Coordinates of C-alpha atoms and ligand atoms in Angstrom, one line a residue:
X8 CA 77.8 -16.7 52.5
X9 CA 78.1 -14.6 48.9
X10 CA 75.3 -15.0 46.6
X11 CA 76.1 -15.0 42.1
X12 CA 73.6 -12.7 42.3
X13 CA 73.3 -9.3 41.9
X14 CA 70.5 -8.9 44.4
X15 CA 72.4 -10.8 48.1
X16 CA 68.9 -10.2 50.2
X17 CA 68.0 -14.0 49.1
X18 CA 70.4 -15.5 51.2
X19 CA 71.1 -13.4 53.8
X20 CA 67.9 -15.3 55.3
X21 CA 68.8 -18.4 54.7
X22 CA 70.2 -21.5 57.3
X23 CA 74.3 -22.0 56.7
X24 CA 74.1 -24.1 53.7
X25 CA 77.2 -26.9 53.5
X26 CA 79.3 -27.0 50.7
X27 CA 77.9 -29.3 47.7
X28 CA 81.2 -31.2 47.3
X29 CA 83.1 -31.3 50.8
X30 CA 80.4 -30.6 53.2
X31 CA 82.5 -27.8 54.9
X32 CA 80.4 -24.1 55.4
X33 CA 79.4 -23.0 52.2
X34 CA 80.9 -18.9 50.7
X35 CA 78.8 -18.9 47.8
X36 CA 75.5 -20.0 46.1
X37 CA 76.0 -20.5 42.6
X38 CA 72.9 -19.7 41.4
X39 CA 72.8 -20.7 37.6
X40 CA 73.2 -24.6 39.1
X41 CA 72.3 -24.3 42.6
X42 CA 75.6 -25.2 43.6
X43 CA 76.8 -23.8 47.4
X44 CA 80.8 -24.0 47.4
X45 CA 83.0 -23.4 50.0
X46 CA 86.0 -21.4 48.8
X47 CA 88.0 -24.1 48.1
X48 CA 85.9 -26.0 46.4
X49 CA 84.6 -22.8 44.4
X50 CA 88.5 -22.2 43.2
X51 CA 89.1 -25.2 42.0
X52 CA 86.4 -25.1 40.0
X53 CA 86.8 -21.7 38.0
X54 CA 90.2 -23.3 38.0
X55 CA 88.8 -26.5 36.2
X56 CA 86.3 -24.1 33.7
X57 CA 89.6 -22.1 32.8
X58 CA 91.3 -25.3 31.7
X59 CA 88.7 -26.8 30.4
X60 CA 87.7 -23.6 27.5
X61 CA 91.6 -23.3 27.0
X62 CA 91.1 -27.2 25.9
X63 CA 88.3 -27.1 23.9
X64 CA 89.9 -24.0 21.7
X65 CA 92.6 -25.3 21.3
X66 CA 93.7 -22.1 23.2
X67 CA 97.7 -22.5 24.3
X68 CA 99.9 -25.2 23.7
X69 CA 102.5 -27.2 25.9
X70 CA 105.8 -25.5 25.5
X71 CA 104.8 -22.0 24.6
X72 CA 105.3 -18.8 26.3
X73 CA 101.8 -16.6 26.7
X74 CA 101.8 -13.1 27.1
X75 CA 99.2 -12.1 30.0
X76 CA 97.9 -8.7 29.1
X77 CA 98.0 -7.5 33.3
X78 CA 96.3 -4.1 33.8
X79 CA 96.3 -4.0 37.4
X80 CA 92.6 -4.8 37.5
X81 CA 90.6 -8.1 39.0
X82 CA 90.1 -9.8 36.1
X83 CA 94.2 -9.6 34.6
X84 CA 95.3 -10.6 38.3
X85 CA 93.5 -12.5 38.3
X86 CA 94.1 -14.7 35.1
X87 CA 97.6 -14.3 36.1
X88 CA 97.0 -16.3 39.0
X89 CA 95.0 -18.8 37.5
X90 CA 97.4 -19.7 34.6
X91 CA 100.9 -18.9 37.0
X92 CA 99.3 -22.7 38.5
X93 CA 98.9 -23.9 35.8
X94 CA 101.8 -23.1 33.7
X95 CA 104.4 -25.5 34.6
X96 CA 102.1 -28.2 34.3
X97 CA 102.5 -27.7 30.8
X98 CA 106.1 -26.0 30.8
X99 CA 105.2 -23.0 30.2
X100 CA 106.8 -19.9 30.7
X101 CA 104.6 -17.1 31.0
X102 CA 104.9 -13.2 30.5
X103 CA 103.0 -9.8 32.2
X104 CA 102.9 -7.1 29.9
X105 CA 101.4 -3.7 31.3
X106 CA 100.3 -1.2 29.1
X107 CA 100.2 2.8 30.5
X108 CA 97.9 4.8 28.5
X109 CA 99.0 7.8 30.5
X110 CA 95.8 8.4 32.8
X111 CA 96.4 10.5 35.4
X112 CA 95.4 9.8 38.9
X113 CA 94.2 6.3 37.5
X114 CA 96.9 4.2 35.8
X115 CA 99.4 4.9 38.9
X116 CA 97.4 2.4 41.6
X117 CA 97.3 -0.6 39.0
X118 CA 101.2 -0.5 38.0
X119 CA 102.0 -0.9 41.5
X120 CA 99.7 -3.0 41.5
X121 CA 100.2 -5.2 39.2
X122 CA 104.3 -5.0 39.9
X123 CA 104.1 -6.1 43.3
X124 CA 101.3 -9.4 42.1
X125 CA 104.3 -10.1 39.7
X126 CA 107.0 -10.0 41.9
X127 CA 105.3 -12.0 44.5
X128 CA 104.9 -14.2 41.7
X129 CA 107.9 -14.2 40.2
X130 CA 106.7 -13.6 36.9
X131 CA 108.8 -11.7 34.2
X132 CA 106.9 -8.4 33.6
X133 CA 107.1 -6.0 31.1
X134 CA 105.3 -1.8 31.6
X135 CA 105.0 0.3 27.5
X136 CA 103.6 3.0 27.2
X137 CA 101.4 5.2 24.9
X138 CA 103.1 7.4 25.2
X139 CA 106.6 6.1 24.3
X140 CA 105.2 3.9 21.3
X141 CA 102.6 6.6 19.7
X142 CA 104.2 9.4 20.9
X143 CA 100.9 11.1 23.2
X144 CA 99.4 9.5 25.9
X145 CA 95.9 8.6 26.4
X146 CA 95.0 12.2 28.4
X147 CA 97.1 14.1 25.7
X148 CA 95.5 12.5 22.8
X149 CA 91.7 13.4 24.4
X150 CA 92.4 16.8 24.4
X151 CA 92.3 17.0 20.2
X152 CA 89.1 15.1 19.7
X153 CA 87.0 16.9 18.0
X154 CA 83.5 16.5 20.6
X155 CA 82.7 13.3 22.2
X156 CA 81.6 11.5 18.8
X157 CA 84.5 9.4 19.2
X158 CA 84.3 7.4 23.0
X159 CA 87.6 7.3 24.6
X160 CA 87.5 3.0 25.1
X161 CA 87.1 3.0 21.5
X162 CA 90.6 5.3 20.8
X163 CA 92.3 3.6 24.3
X164 CA 91.1 -0.2 23.0
X165 CA 93.0 0.8 19.9
X166 CA 96.1 1.6 20.7
X167 CA 96.3 -1.2 24.0
X168 CA 95.6 -3.8 21.2
X169 CA 98.7 -2.4 19.2
X170 CA 100.6 -1.9 22.2
X171 CA 100.4 -5.7 23.4
X172 CA 101.0 -7.2 19.8
X173 CA 104.1 -4.8 20.1
X174 CA 105.3 -6.3 23.4
X175 CA 104.1 -10.3 23.4
X176 CA 106.6 -9.5 20.0
X177 CA 109.4 -7.9 22.0
X178 CA 108.8 -11.0 24.3
X179 CA 108.9 -13.7 21.6
X180 CA 105.4 -14.9 23.3
X181 CA 103.9 -17.3 21.1
X182 CA 100.2 -16.8 22.5
X183 CA 98.9 -13.5 24.2
X184 CA 96.1 -14.3 27.0
X185 CA 93.8 -11.0 27.6
X186 CA 91.0 -11.4 30.3
X187 CA 88.0 -10.4 28.4
X188 CA 85.4 -12.7 30.7
X189 CA 81.2 -13.7 29.2
X190 CA 80.6 -10.8 30.5
X191 CA 83.2 -9.4 28.4
X192 CA 82.0 -11.2 25.9
X193 CA 78.1 -10.3 26.0
X194 CA 79.0 -6.9 26.1
X195 CA 81.4 -6.5 22.8
X196 CA 78.3 -9.3 21.2
X197 CA 75.5 -6.4 21.4
X198 CA 77.7 -3.3 20.8
X199 CA 79.0 -5.0 17.4
X200 CA 74.8 -5.8 16.8
X201 CA 74.4 -2.7 17.2
X202 CA 77.4 -0.7 14.8
X203 CA 76.0 -3.5 12.1
X204 CA 80.1 -4.9 12.5
X205 CA 79.3 -8.0 11.8
X206 CA 82.9 -9.1 10.8
X207 CA 83.6 -7.7 14.3
X208 CA 81.0 -10.6 15.4
X209 CA 82.8 -13.0 13.2
X210 CA 85.9 -12.8 15.3
X211 CA 84.7 -13.3 18.6
X212 CA 84.7 -17.0 18.0
X213 CA 87.4 -18.3 20.4
X214 CA 89.3 -20.1 18.2
X215 CA 92.8 -18.3 18.0
X216 CA 93.7 -17.4 14.3
X217 CA 97.3 -17.2 13.8
X218 CA 98.4 -14.4 12.7
X219 CA 100.9 -13.8 9.5
X220 CA 103.5 -12.9 12.3
X221 CA 102.4 -16.7 13.9
X222 CA 101.1 -15.0 16.9
X223 CA 97.4 -16.2 18.3
X224 CA 94.8 -13.8 20.5
X225 CA 93.1 -16.0 23.2
X226 CA 91.0 -15.1 25.8
X227 CA 90.4 -17.8 28.9
X228 CA 88.3 -16.3 31.1
X229 CA 85.6 -16.7 28.1
X230 CA 83.4 -18.8 29.8
X231 CA 83.4 -17.0 33.3
X232 CA 80.6 -15.4 35.2
X233 CA 82.2 -11.6 36.0
X234 CA 81.1 -11.7 39.5
X235 CA 82.9 -14.6 40.3
X236 CA 86.1 -13.0 38.8
X237 CA 85.6 -10.6 41.4
X238 CA 85.2 -13.1 44.0
X239 CA 88.0 -15.9 43.0
X240 CA 90.4 -12.7 43.2
X241 CA 88.3 -11.2 46.9
X242 CA 88.7 -15.2 48.4
X243 CA 92.4 -16.0 46.4
X244 CA 94.3 -11.8 48.2
X245 CA 94.6 -10.9 45.4
X246 CA 95.1 -7.2 45.5
X247 CA 93.2 -5.1 42.4
X248 CA 92.3 -1.3 41.4
X249 CA 89.8 0.1 43.3
X250 CA 89.8 3.1 40.9
X251 CA 88.1 3.2 38.5
X252 CA 88.9 4.7 34.7
X253 CA 87.1 9.1 34.5
X254 CA 86.5 7.8 31.3
X255 CA 84.6 4.4 32.0
X256 CA 81.0 5.7 31.9
X257 CA 81.5 7.6 27.7
X258 CA 81.0 4.4 26.3
X259 CA 77.7 2.3 25.9
X260 CA 79.1 0.1 27.4
X261 CA 78.0 0.9 31.1
X262 CA 74.9 0.7 30.3
X263 CA 74.7 -2.7 27.8
X264 CA 75.7 -4.2 31.0
X265 CA 73.7 -2.7 33.8
X266 CA 70.7 -4.2 32.4
X267 CA 72.9 -7.3 31.1
X268 CA 73.1 -7.7 35.3
X269 CA 68.9 -6.8 35.7
X270 CA 68.5 -10.0 33.5
X271 CA 70.4 -12.4 34.9
X272 CA 68.7 -10.9 38.3
X273 CA 65.7 -12.4 37.1
X274 CA 66.6 -15.5 35.5
X275 CA 69.5 -16.9 36.6
X276 CA 71.9 -18.8 33.9
X277 CA 70.4 -16.6 30.7
X278 CA 74.2 -15.5 30.3
X279 CA 75.5 -18.8 29.9
X280 CA 72.8 -19.3 26.9
X281 CA 73.4 -16.1 25.3
X282 CA 77.0 -16.5 25.4
X283 CA 76.6 -20.2 23.5
X284 CA 74.0 -18.3 21.4
X285 CA 76.7 -16.3 20.6
X286 CA 80.0 -19.2 20.3
X287 CA 76.8 -20.6 17.4
X288 CA 77.2 -17.3 15.6
X289 CA 80.2 -16.4 15.5
X290 CA 81.6 -19.4 14.6
X291 CA 78.9 -19.9 11.7
X292 CA 79.9 -16.1 10.3
X293 CA 83.1 -16.7 11.1
X294 CA 83.2 -20.1 8.5
X295 CA 81.5 -18.6 4.9
X296 CA 83.2 -14.3 5.7
X297 CA 86.1 -14.2 3.8
X298 CA 88.2 -12.2 5.8
X299 CA 90.7 -9.5 4.0
X300 CA 93.3 -9.5 5.6
X301 CA 96.6 -7.6 3.8
X302 CA 99.1 -5.7 5.6
X303 CA 98.8 -2.0 6.6
X304 CA 100.6 0.3 3.8
X305 CA 102.0 2.8 5.9
X306 CA 102.8 0.9 9.8
X307 CA 103.0 -3.2 7.0
X308 CA 101.1 -4.4 10.9
X309 CA 98.2 -6.5 9.3
X310 CA 95.7 -5.2 9.0
X311 CA 91.8 -5.8 8.0
X312 CA 90.6 -2.3 6.1
X313 CA 90.0 -3.3 2.6
X314 CA 91.9 0.2 2.1
X315 CA 95.3 -1.0 3.1
X316 CA 95.5 1.6 6.4
X317 CA 94.9 0.1 9.5
X318 CA 93.2 1.5 12.6
X319 CA 96.5 2.2 14.6
X320 CA 97.4 4.7 11.8
X321 CA 93.7 5.6 10.9
X322 CA 93.3 7.3 14.0
X323 CA 96.5 8.5 15.0
X324 CA 96.5 10.5 11.3
X325 CA 93.2 11.9 12.5
X326 CA 94.4 12.9 16.1
X327 CA 97.2 14.4 14.1
X328 CA 94.8 16.3 12.0
X329 CA 93.8 17.6 15.2
X330 CA 96.8 18.6 17.4
X331 CA 98.4 20.5 13.9
X332 CA 94.6 23.1 13.5
Ligands
SF4_16 FE1 91.2 3.2 28.4 FE2 88.1 2.8 28.6 FE3 89.3 0.9 29.7 FE4 89.8 3.4 31.0 S1 88.3 2.3 29.8 S2 91.2 2.3 30.2 S3 90.0 4.8 28.6 S4 88.7 1.6 27.4
ZN17 ZN1 99.1 0.7 10.1

């Protein structure tokens, strides 16, 4: 029996419980709702929750082509698995997109897993690398960093968003689906609060904005706990990467993750409450902030910087400047 709480001790001494819905043996205790679930009802509950999120925020329309960003981790492979379950019902075409950042000793395993899993599901798979798109791998870019004032993840994330956009346009997708889960949403919100980045909080509201190029970006797992995505992967035999990115602990995100998990251990359901508050705040901001949506004067991609140069071009210029010193 798995307990959704990080502290698994509570359930170890419990008498075996039956599934709240079908009376089969339960394998999961959803602490915040009190439900006991067998693996079939657990899987169904995740499918239902994701379908509800998609429809509530009009994320995906009938007949659209969805580019699913697949890293090879549990979240993205689970998302692909969940969407592949419903794609034919809604005449959606799925294309998996993997971005190879160029991280030695880490990316190779996840690329192999992503290739194997997409071919198992019969889904087209496109792989693009930082090296071919931006001229340098992430490892190379980081050698030009002065100190660690800029975390690897902020450099990596900036280039990854652009790389996914390029890949999605390349396959004529209508919508890009990324596997950010509920925990990611909470961490991102707190990071934005600490950075004083109100505009990014407004961008968090899940109703997709249509970009000038017609693409929309959606997060269908945004209402599912990270722990539940991992359990979904486990009981549905979804393979996922065991190696962690070597740069993972450079940023503040890991501290925030631990802090929120400790809160949830003591107060089951607090993550759901936090998400609902975040959605209210981001909605108010979205409705009232005026976004700057021009074009980058260097690369002509959409750009929110009032100075007219996008974050990718700014990052490239500073990396090139260090490289040429
Ligand atoms: Fe990139 Fe950071 Fe993710 Fe590593 S942990 S792949 S550096 S965003
Ligand atoms: Zn640019």
